[in-house]
Structure formats: structure tokens, C-alpha cells
Coordinates of C-alpha atoms in Angstrom, one line a residue:
M1 CA 61.6 -20.0 -23.9
A2 CA 64.1 -17.6 -24.9
E3 CA 63.6 -13.9 -22.9
S4 CA 61.2 -11.9 -25.6
E5 CA 60.4 -8.5 -24.6
R6 CA 58.9 -5.5 -25.8
R7 CA 58.2 -2.5 -24.7
A8 CA 54.7 -1.6 -24.2
G9 CA 52.6 0.7 -26.6
T10 CA 55.0 0.5 -29.0
S11 CA 53.9 -1.0 -32.7
E12 CA 55.7 -3.9 -34.2
E13 CA 57.9 -1.8 -36.7
E14 CA 59.2 0.2 -33.8
A15 CA 60.0 -2.1 -31.0
P16 CA 63.7 -3.0 -30.0
P17 CA 64.8 -6.5 -30.8
L18 CA 64.0 -9.9 -29.0
Q19 CA 66.6 -11.0 -26.5
Q20 CA 67.1 -14.8 -27.7
S21 CA 69.6 -16.9 -26.6
F22 CA 70.6 -20.4 -28.9
M23 CA 71.8 -23.5 -27.7
I24 CA 73.3 -26.7 -29.5
P25 CA 70.7 -29.7 -29.7
R26 CA 71.6 -32.7 -28.4
K27 CA 70.5 -36.1 -28.0
E28 CA 68.3 -37.4 -24.9
I29 CA 66.2 -40.3 -26.7
N30 CA 67.8 -42.8 -25.8
V31 CA 64.5 -45.9 -25.6
V32 CA 61.5 -45.6 -25.8
S33 CA 60.0 -45.1 -22.9
D34 CA 61.3 -41.8 -23.2
M35 CA 59.0 -40.9 -26.0
A36 CA 56.2 -40.3 -23.7
K37 CA 58.1 -37.3 -23.0
W38 CA 58.8 -35.7 -26.7
K39 CA 55.8 -36.5 -27.1
R40 CA 54.4 -34.0 -24.5
S41 CA 56.6 -31.6 -25.0
Q42 CA 56.2 -28.1 -26.4
A43 CA 58.9 -29.2 -29.3
Y44 CA 56.5 -31.1 -30.4
A45 CA 53.6 -29.1 -30.8
D46 CA 55.3 -27.2 -32.1
Y47 CA 56.5 -29.4 -34.7
M48 CA 53.1 -31.3 -35.1
G49 CA 51.7 -27.5 -35.3
F50 CA 53.6 -26.5 -38.3
I51 CA 53.4 -29.9 -40.1
L52 CA 49.7 -29.7 -39.9
T53 CA 49.7 -25.8 -40.3
L54 CA 51.1 -26.2 -44.5
N55 CA 48.8 -29.3 -44.8
E56 CA 46.0 -27.1 -44.9
G57 CA 47.4 -24.1 -46.9
V58 CA 48.9 -26.4 -49.8
R59 CA 45.7 -28.1 -49.9
G60 CA 43.9 -27.9 -54.4
K61 CA 46.8 -26.0 -55.1
K62 CA 49.0 -27.5 -57.6
L63 CA 52.1 -27.4 -57.5
T64 CA 53.1 -25.4 -60.7
C65 CA 50.1 -22.4 -59.4
Q66 CA 51.0 -18.8 -59.0
Y67 CA 52.7 -18.2 -55.5
K68 CA 54.7 -15.3 -53.3
V69 CA 58.9 -16.4 -53.6
S70 CA 60.6 -14.1 -50.3
E71 CA 64.1 -13.5 -50.8
A72 CA 64.2 -16.0 -47.5
V73 CA 62.0 -19.0 -49.8
E74 CA 65.2 -18.1 -52.2
K75 CA 68.8 -18.1 -50.2
L76 CA 67.5 -21.6 -49.4
L77 CA 67.4 -22.7 -53.4
A78 CA 70.4 -21.0 -53.0
V79 CA 71.8 -23.4 -50.5
L80 CA 70.2 -26.9 -51.8
D81 CA 71.6 -25.7 -55.6
T82 CA 75.2 -25.8 -53.2
L83 CA 73.8 -29.3 -51.6
D84 CA 73.6 -30.0 -55.5
R85 CA 76.0 -28.6 -56.8
W86 CA 78.8 -30.3 -54.4
I87 CA 77.2 -33.9 -55.5
E88 CA 78.4 -32.8 -59.1
E89 CA 82.1 -32.2 -57.2
T90 CA 82.2 -35.7 -55.6
P91 CA 81.8 -38.2 -57.7
P92 CA 81.0 -42.2 -56.7
V93 CA 84.5 -44.0 -55.8
D94 CA 84.7 -47.2 -57.1
Q95 CA 84.0 -50.0 -54.9
P96 CA 83.4 -54.1 -54.2
S97 CA 80.3 -52.9 -52.3
R98 CA 76.8 -51.8 -54.4
F99 CA 76.0 -50.0 -52.2
G100 CA 76.5 -47.4 -49.4
N101 CA 79.5 -45.8 -51.7
K102 CA 81.8 -44.0 -49.2
A103 CA 82.2 -40.9 -51.7
F104 CA 78.8 -39.9 -49.5
R105 CA 81.0 -38.9 -46.8
T106 CA 83.1 -37.0 -48.1
W107 CA 80.4 -35.0 -49.7
Y108 CA 79.4 -35.0 -46.1
A109 CA 82.4 -34.3 -44.4
R110 CA 82.4 -30.9 -46.2
L111 CA 78.6 -30.1 -45.6
D112 CA 79.6 -30.5 -41.7
Q113 CA 81.9 -28.0 -42.4
E114 CA 79.8 -25.6 -44.1
A115 CA 76.7 -25.7 -42.3
E116 CA 76.6 -22.5 -40.6
K117 CA 77.9 -20.9 -43.1
L118 CA 75.5 -22.3 -45.2
V119 CA 72.6 -20.8 -42.7
A120 CA 74.4 -17.9 -41.8
T121 CA 73.1 -16.9 -45.5
V122 CA 69.8 -16.9 -45.1
L123 CA 69.3 -15.2 -41.5
P124 CA 69.4 -12.0 -41.5
R125 CA 72.3 -10.7 -39.2
Q126 CA 70.5 -9.9 -36.3
L127 CA 69.6 -13.6 -36.5
A128 CA 73.5 -14.6 -36.7
A129 CA 74.2 -16.2 -33.6
A130 CA 70.6 -18.7 -33.8
A131 CA 73.3 -20.6 -37.1
P132 CA 74.8 -22.9 -35.3
E133 CA 71.8 -23.8 -33.8
V134 CA 70.1 -24.3 -36.6
A135 CA 72.6 -26.0 -38.9
V136 CA 72.4 -29.4 -36.8
Y137 CA 68.7 -29.8 -38.2
L138 CA 70.5 -29.5 -41.4
K139 CA 72.9 -31.7 -41.7
E140 CA 71.2 -33.9 -40.7
S141 CA 68.6 -34.0 -43.0
V142 CA 71.0 -35.3 -45.5
G143 CA 71.7 -37.8 -43.8
N144 CA 74.0 -40.3 -41.6
S145 CA 77.8 -40.4 -42.7
T146 CA 78.7 -44.1 -40.7
R147 CA 76.0 -46.0 -42.2
I148 CA 75.0 -44.2 -45.7
D149 CA 71.6 -44.1 -45.5
Y150 CA 68.7 -42.0 -45.7
G151 CA 64.9 -42.0 -44.4
T152 CA 62.2 -40.3 -42.8
G153 CA 63.7 -39.6 -39.5
H154 CA 66.4 -37.4 -41.3
E155 CA 63.2 -35.8 -43.4
A156 CA 61.9 -34.9 -40.0
A157 CA 65.2 -33.1 -39.7
F158 CA 65.0 -30.7 -42.5
A159 CA 61.1 -30.0 -41.5
A160 CA 62.4 -29.1 -37.7
F161 CA 65.2 -26.7 -39.4
L162 CA 62.6 -25.1 -41.6
C163 CA 60.0 -24.7 -38.1
C164 CA 63.4 -22.7 -36.8
L165 CA 63.3 -20.5 -39.6
C166 CA 59.8 -20.0 -39.4
K167 CA 60.3 -19.4 -35.5
L168 CA 63.1 -17.0 -35.8
G169 CA 60.6 -15.2 -37.6
V170 CA 63.0 -15.8 -41.1
L171 CA 59.6 -17.9 -42.8
R172 CA 56.7 -16.1 -42.4
V173 CA 52.9 -16.7 -42.8
D174 CA 52.9 -16.4 -46.5
D175 CA 55.7 -18.3 -47.1
Q176 CA 53.7 -21.7 -46.7
L177 CA 53.4 -22.1 -50.3
G178 CA 57.1 -21.4 -50.9
I179 CA 58.0 -23.6 -48.7
V180 CA 56.4 -26.7 -49.2
F181 CA 56.2 -26.6 -53.3
R182 CA 59.5 -24.7 -53.7
V183 CA 61.9 -25.5 -51.4
F184 CA 60.9 -29.1 -49.5
N185 CA 60.0 -30.2 -53.0
R186 CA 64.3 -28.4 -54.4
Y187 CA 65.3 -30.4 -51.2
L188 CA 63.7 -34.2 -52.5
E189 CA 65.2 -33.4 -55.8
V190 CA 68.4 -33.0 -54.1
M191 CA 68.1 -36.1 -51.5
R192 CA 67.1 -38.5 -54.8
K193 CA 69.7 -37.4 -56.4
L194 CA 72.3 -38.0 -53.1
Q195 CA 70.2 -41.7 -53.5
K196 CA 71.1 -42.5 -56.5
T197 CA 74.5 -40.4 -56.6
Y198 CA 75.6 -42.5 -53.5
R199 CA 73.2 -45.8 -53.8
M200 CA 72.2 -45.0 -50.3
E201 CA 70.4 -47.8 -48.6
P202 CA 66.3 -46.9 -46.4
A203 CA 67.5 -45.9 -42.9
G204 CA 64.7 -48.1 -41.5
S205 CA 61.3 -49.5 -43.9
Q206 CA 58.0 -49.7 -43.7
G207 CA 57.2 -52.7 -45.4
V208 CA 55.0 -54.1 -47.4
W209 CA 53.1 -51.4 -45.8
G210 CA 54.5 -48.6 -47.1
L211 CA 54.6 -46.5 -50.4
D212 CA 58.3 -45.7 -49.2
D213 CA 61.0 -45.8 -47.5
F214 CA 62.6 -42.5 -47.3
Q215 CA 59.8 -39.9 -47.7
F216 CA 56.7 -39.4 -45.8
L217 CA 55.7 -35.4 -45.9
P218 CA 55.3 -35.7 -49.7
F219 CA 52.8 -38.1 -49.8
I220 CA 50.6 -35.9 -46.2
W221 CA 51.1 -32.7 -48.2
G222 CA 50.7 -34.3 -51.5
S223 CA 47.2 -36.5 -50.6
S224 CA 45.9 -32.6 -49.6
Q225 CA 47.5 -31.1 -52.6
L226 CA 44.4 -34.4 -54.5
I227 CA 41.9 -33.2 -51.6
D228 CA 38.7 -32.7 -53.8
H229 CA 40.1 -33.6 -57.2
P230 CA 37.2 -33.1 -59.5
S231 CA 38.6 -36.8 -61.9
L232 CA 41.8 -38.3 -60.1
E233 CA 41.8 -40.7 -57.2
P234 CA 43.4 -42.4 -54.7
R235 CA 43.7 -45.8 -57.1
H236 CA 45.6 -43.7 -59.6
F237 CA 48.1 -43.7 -58.3
V238 CA 49.2 -47.6 -60.4
D239 CA 48.3 -45.7 -63.5
E240 CA 51.2 -45.1 -65.2
K241 CA 49.8 -43.1 -68.0
V242 CA 48.1 -40.4 -65.1
V243 CA 50.9 -40.7 -63.2
N244 CA 52.9 -39.4 -66.2
E245 CA 50.9 -36.6 -67.4
N246 CA 50.2 -35.1 -63.7
H247 CA 53.6 -35.7 -61.8
K248 CA 54.1 -32.1 -62.0
D249 CA 51.6 -30.8 -60.7
F250 CA 51.1 -33.2 -57.7
M251 CA 53.8 -33.8 -55.4
F252 CA 52.6 -37.4 -54.4
L253 CA 52.6 -38.9 -57.9
E254 CA 56.3 -36.8 -58.2
C255 CA 56.8 -39.4 -55.9
I256 CA 55.3 -42.0 -57.4
L257 CA 57.0 -41.7 -60.0
F258 CA 60.2 -41.8 -58.3
I259 CA 59.1 -45.6 -57.0
T260 CA 58.2 -46.1 -60.0
E261 CA 61.7 -45.0 -61.9
A262 CA 63.3 -47.4 -59.7
P263 CA 64.9 -50.7 -60.8
G264 CA 62.8 -53.8 -59.9
S265 CA 60.0 -51.3 -57.6
A266 CA 56.4 -52.3 -58.3
F267 CA 53.0 -51.5 -56.8
P268 CA 51.9 -55.4 -58.0
P269 CA 48.2 -56.2 -57.0
C270 CA 48.4 -58.8 -54.2
S271 CA 50.4 -54.4 -52.1
P272 CA 47.5 -53.9 -49.2
S273 CA 47.1 -50.6 -50.8
Q274 CA 45.5 -52.4 -53.2
A275 CA 43.5 -54.0 -50.8
P276 CA 39.9 -53.6 -50.8
G277 CA 38.7 -51.0 -48.7
S278 CA 41.6 -49.8 -48.2
A279 CA 42.3 -45.9 -49.4
F280 CA 43.8 -46.3 -52.6
T281 CA 40.9 -48.6 -54.3
P282 CA 38.3 -46.6 -56.3
C283 CA 35.6 -45.3 -54.0
S284 CA 32.8 -42.8 -55.0
S285 CA 33.5 -40.6 -51.3
P286 CA 34.2 -37.3 -51.9
W287 CA 36.8 -37.4 -48.6
R288 CA 38.8 -40.6 -50.2
W289 CA 41.5 -38.1 -49.9
R290 CA 41.1 -37.6 -47.3
L291 CA 40.9 -40.3 -46.0
L292 CA 44.2 -41.4 -47.5
E293 CA 46.1 -38.4 -46.4
L294 CA 44.5 -38.8 -43.0
S295 CA 46.2 -42.2 -42.6
I296 CA 49.1 -40.8 -44.2
A297 CA 49.3 -38.4 -41.5
A298 CA 48.8 -41.2 -38.7
A299 CA 51.5 -43.1 -39.9
S300 CA 55.0 -41.2 -40.8
L301 CA 54.1 -38.6 -37.5
G302 CA 54.7 -41.5 -35.4
A303 CA 57.0 -43.3 -36.9
A304 CA 58.9 -40.7 -38.9
W305 CA 59.8 -38.9 -34.9
R306 CA 60.3 -42.5 -33.9
L307 CA 63.3 -43.2 -35.9
A308 CA 64.8 -39.4 -35.9
A309 CA 64.8 -39.3 -31.9
L310 CA 66.6 -42.7 -31.3
G311 CA 69.2 -42.1 -33.9
A312 CA 68.4 -42.1 -38.0
G313 CA 68.0 -38.5 -37.9
L314 CA 67.1 -35.0 -35.1
P315 CA 69.5 -35.3 -32.5
G316 CA 65.9 -35.4 -30.3
L317 CA 64.5 -33.8 -27.6
P318 CA 67.4 -31.9 -25.3
R319 CA 66.5 -31.4 -21.6
A320 CA 67.1 -27.4 -22.5
P321 CA 64.0 -26.3 -24.5
C322 CA 65.9 -25.5 -28.1
L323 CA 64.6 -23.1 -31.0
L324 CA 62.7 -26.0 -31.8
A325 CA 60.8 -25.8 -28.2
R326 CA 61.2 -21.8 -27.9
H327 CA 61.1 -17.8 -30.5
R328 CA 56.5 -17.4 -30.5
H329 CA 57.1 -14.1 -31.3
A330 CA 54.7 -11.8 -34.6
G331 CA 54.9 -13.2 -38.2
T332 CA 55.3 -16.6 -36.6
A333 CA 52.5 -17.5 -34.1
A334 CA 50.2 -17.5 -36.9
L335 CA 52.1 -20.8 -39.0
L336 CA 52.8 -23.0 -36.1

């Protein structure tokens, strides 16, 4: 854990700067048996705490509700806007293969070169040394440039990127809604644009039991938004009218809209998600969205990190403690 020292008796405002050290994350989980080490780590506890804290923060709230947008959130949105602009500046190339347009490699090479500079625009001057470490998670969050694919492991890397910013104190407890509703939602928009522009394939698949091969977190946070909703039930996600009328308010339904708009996508009646007893089927119980939230979370937080650690995204657990397991100081401890 990074060294942090404060003079006894000094106030938060008068405290000297934290003494911190940073390192480049490196992959250490190479086989399934290594996952036990990851699950026992402080980094795993921090990440899980981050996801679940945000899950509680968005419960029962709409995307369109009023909330604070901090300077840090605005800077993150500017970074994502830059990535979006680069897509426009890097059109797909003509190639025989229908999927995996090689122009993505050109786009990714630009990110690889500029990532530290982008991250530096978000960090305060005294934390500039953290940019090389934090930038790794940003680069891992957009897909694999060799396979030209994208999946839940990459999504997990973006969540780790945001978690690191929280642990550094760049993002604060009162940024919770801004993190999910503005930053993460904008990230989803950019990733969907990447997928459509460069015809990226899913990095792994959840098969017939999954709603989406590309994302998991918006279904967790999206189902939390809908807990205690007076009229919307899980069964309504296949109702086109309901989805069209409510997708701007709820992340879950926005995801469903994107899936159904993709060529050849649909949720057939034989899908396990619509089988009797599924969390999606009609039920008068008020905890049906909660059940759905818990079931998606249980599936995703394990599967996404397996993909991330085994090569589809986040580099995995470093031998030496990395930022994800360090820097628990004022302003971030409550969030984590």
C-alpha cells in the first residue's frame, strides 16, 4: 500500500500532500487457479465495493434526474468526446472480411500513444505521476486491437479506471450519479459507436443465458434504477412500446434498445430469460427487480473479471500492489 503520512493534529485542509508511489499494472493471472489469489486480494474487495456502492447510489433514480456534475466528471466527458472524435477521423477501410475492420487498429494506436496525456488532463498537478498507471486501464477498456473485439472484460477495465480515480480523490462520494449517469453512460455510447463502426466481435459470449455479449454493468446498475418502480416490471423489457417510451430514463432499457436495433437481434419466446421462474417473467412480488439485479450481479462480477484477468481486458493482479489496491485516503474511503 502506498505510504500516506499526515501530521497529527492538522486539519484536512492543512494536511501536507500524500506521499504516493505508482507502478505500471502487469498481468499475473494466467490460469484459472490464479483466480483464487485475485479474489483474496484487497484490489478485488475495492473493485467490488466500488461497483456495489454505485449500485446503491443509483437505486430508484432516473438518468434524467438532477445531480451534481463536478469538474472531474466534465474532464472525463471531454476525454470520451475526444475518443468519439477520433472515430470520426478514422473511417473504416475496405476489406474482404465483414467483421473486425482493421481501421480499429489505427484508432487504437492513437489512443495507445495519447492515453497518458488524456489521463493527465483529468488529474490534478500533484497527481501527475499517476498518469502512466491509470492510463493502462483506459487503454484496456476499449477492446483488443489484435483480435478487434470487445467484451465485458474491457468494460471491467473501464470500471477499474474510474475506481482508481476515486481512490486518488479525483472523483468523490458526491460524484456517484455523475460517474454512472454521465461518465459511464457516455462511455457506453462511445463503445457502441466503436462496435458499429469497426464491426467488432464480442470477446467471449454468455450464450443464450446472457442479454448482451458486450456489457454487464449497465444491467446491474440499470436494474437497481428500476427497483420499486410503480409500473415497470422485468417482463416489460421485451415490450417495444415500453422500451421506446422509457429508454432515456433507464440504463437497462437503453441497453435493450441497442440490442434490438442490431441486425438479427431479438428475444425469442424460447429464450431462458423468458422461461417460467425467470426473474424476467411476470410476478406481483415487489422484489422482482431486486432479484434480477442480484442474479445479474452474481453472473457478471465473476465472468467479467475472469475475462479481464485471462486476457480480454484488465491486466490482472500485479505481484506488487497497484493503485487499485492502494491509496485509501479522505474523500474516497466512503465510496469504496
